[in-house]
């Protein structure tokens, strides 16, 4: 082990291929189903909304998929992302544990999301697409796709959940700086948006609604495709650069993690760090892998593993995943990126197979952890990432109680520079730990489609 | 030359000493004068507001001053900062020039300011100080000192110019996350603040007023010292880690700059990058060195080189510098960090000796440059740093016109994540290029103290 704090891989050691966990799963992933027929989906069913290269990756069981050179070129603007030893946090906690974090906030958009936004923009451009449509909640994904679109000369239209659109003007400004168009959702531009507005003209929107609008735009315009920032297999695939880099950097540090922690909303930053380590576990390694989700939207810990829609308008395929029901409306929180009723099918599958653990924490205890971290290490975590910080601190304090000098590695998936209102609310004592409504959850789960 | 985009120095190559240009100046710097007596200042005059170690550095003519190990430890949280080749910007401009930038936005507070905040906090802590007072305009300096204070267990009180306090709640939230207290200036906590409020209860404040308040607090409380984020010699000294690292990184790139560009407000980020290169120029190298300032506050290009006060309340020593007069009120702009009537005496001296050039640009052309940069390289420049971007682009286009393949190195002193309102205003066409008032400047210059 060295005295160093930061571990930077040289650019030439940046992974040249993404890792596809589908190749190594002991039980294959249940297939996505067509929403109308209930039959397994073919590539043609996805062609209206995704480019061929992305569809091929979505369905691939190849172990390694080459990262195209132009994507590597863009990755090099910020990748390899640093691995950092949180020595000051260790001292602040008085733990014998060694705490490392992979810091994805160094990307231009401030989170791990560009890892998949960039290849998605590249493949679309390559297939002649002119415009990408997408949705965004808190804005991390929308600004990442806006950034990627600007580099490849694609127009980008972002349907932003209306409450975030109004609360986060700086996220909008970021997307516009990259040249994207940002639309408050529900909007009058789509049939799905108009249907919602007819019922509730003052709707604040939701991620499920915004997905419906973005998918509709892509499905009905020839020059436009859709891009999704989480959940799907190809998104998890692209994020594995995180874990592949982390493994090489842990070697540079002369160490190896006993526990890995990441937060889960749609599951992609978790997948990115965890899947390469799960590969090693399947070969005999014994790294504990912990997913942390918000107590107010506890998909993995309280959801049902079943086929469900990804959106509110029921335009998406049915996928087998942990779900709270597509009609479930999680209580408001500052972690917009974790407020999703479903979970990546691949992450859900991994959880079902016992290849990872899951736990949940309330919002205020996560902010408390984030402030402890910020005062020790300087970096302000995104509210979503604060769940991983909390999970890592819980593990570090367990090590302290048990007198164990374990190595903990967590994914700091983004910074909170655009979320400072959340910190203001936390310090003012205005943050609520609003529990979800048990009866609403029961009702949402009772409406799951009867398939699979 | 290599194909790489980013050049990361290994931690062990981080400079172990700051470079003091005072050791190599062909003509010594005119001394600071006591405001009451007009006589050269002694160390005792500064003792009420600064710790001894800082006073010694302020007056030192030693060439190299060791960076204390605890300061290096903190620097390692983000230093060495990357040097990045802006290949995409080069292509976007169609220039044969090679454009490099040193990126200081990777620090926790998002700018170069922690380079001096950290040693200042360290020396104060070492000498038993309990609390630091300071002022901040846009908030870059205040959040940097808040960060540094949190690491060394010092209380930090920041007098924030009232208009920024109200316009930039997220900067305030950042300071509070690091545990600092943020006070709108002018305040009723100080005699200087009360005097301003008596005359104008609705005063929006200014940097000069906030400095008076912070200095007064330090001078009147035994356990409190003052910290300044720019202008003074010791601040320029601490910033030289930027240039020393950049030199090693340009070597890694197999290249050497023909032109260096940095923005100037108080002068410290410019000094940080430029002074080590000026040392080499004094030994025979021929790097052009360009300071870029806002046209609305053109200290180096339109100011008078004369003794003047650093603050509005005339509590500070008199220093010889380029000044627009301590009563000059620059028009409003989004580059709060460049809205200062004076300039670092060392930078002014260097300009007088012909060791650097100076130029100025209007706000909107700087934002235009920043957007071009953001869409090519992904990083959103701080409004202050956009002046350096503009300066570098002007040089790159000159190279294109002249068919010269020069190497340009500029300092990207910070990111603009807390300044997105400025970008929103720019896109909405609401940015004004408000010229300064010629008669006001004349009046301010006519009131310069008659000394020196």
mmCIF file of N, CA and C in Angstrom, chain B residues 47 235 252 271 405 415:
data_model
loop_
_atom_site.group_PDB
_atom_site.id
_atom_site.type_symbol
_atom_site.label_atom_id
_atom_site.label_comp_id
_atom_site.label_asym_id
_atom_site.label_seq_id
_atom_site.Cartn_x
_atom_site.Cartn_y
_atom_site.Cartn_z
ATOM 1 N N UNK B 47 0.875 42.848 12.282
ATOM 2 C CA UNK B 47 0.649 41.791 13.274
ATOM 3 C C UNK B 47 -0.798 41.708 13.779
ATOM 4 N N UNK B 235 -0.084 35.857 -1.310
ATOM 5 C CA UNK B 235 -1.126 35.168 -2.071
ATOM 6 C C UNK B 235 -0.580 34.761 -3.447
ATOM 7 N N UNK B 252 5.958 16.996 -19.893
ATOM 8 C CA UNK B 252 5.334 15.687 -20.163
ATOM 9 C C UNK B 252 4.701 15.680 -21.550
ATOM 10 N N UNK B 271 -0.664 35.632 -11.538
ATOM 11 C CA UNK B 271 0.658 35.494 -10.928
ATOM 12 C C UNK B 271 1.036 34.023 -10.802
ATOM 13 N N UNK B 405 2.054 27.837 -35.944
ATOM 14 C CA UNK B 405 1.671 26.743 -35.056
ATOM 15 C C UNK B 405 2.257 26.956 -33.667
ATOM 16 N N UNK B 415 -14.521 26.719 -12.480
ATOM 17 C CA UNK B 415 -15.721 26.366 -13.251
ATOM 18 C C UNK B 415 -16.878 27.297 -12.881
#
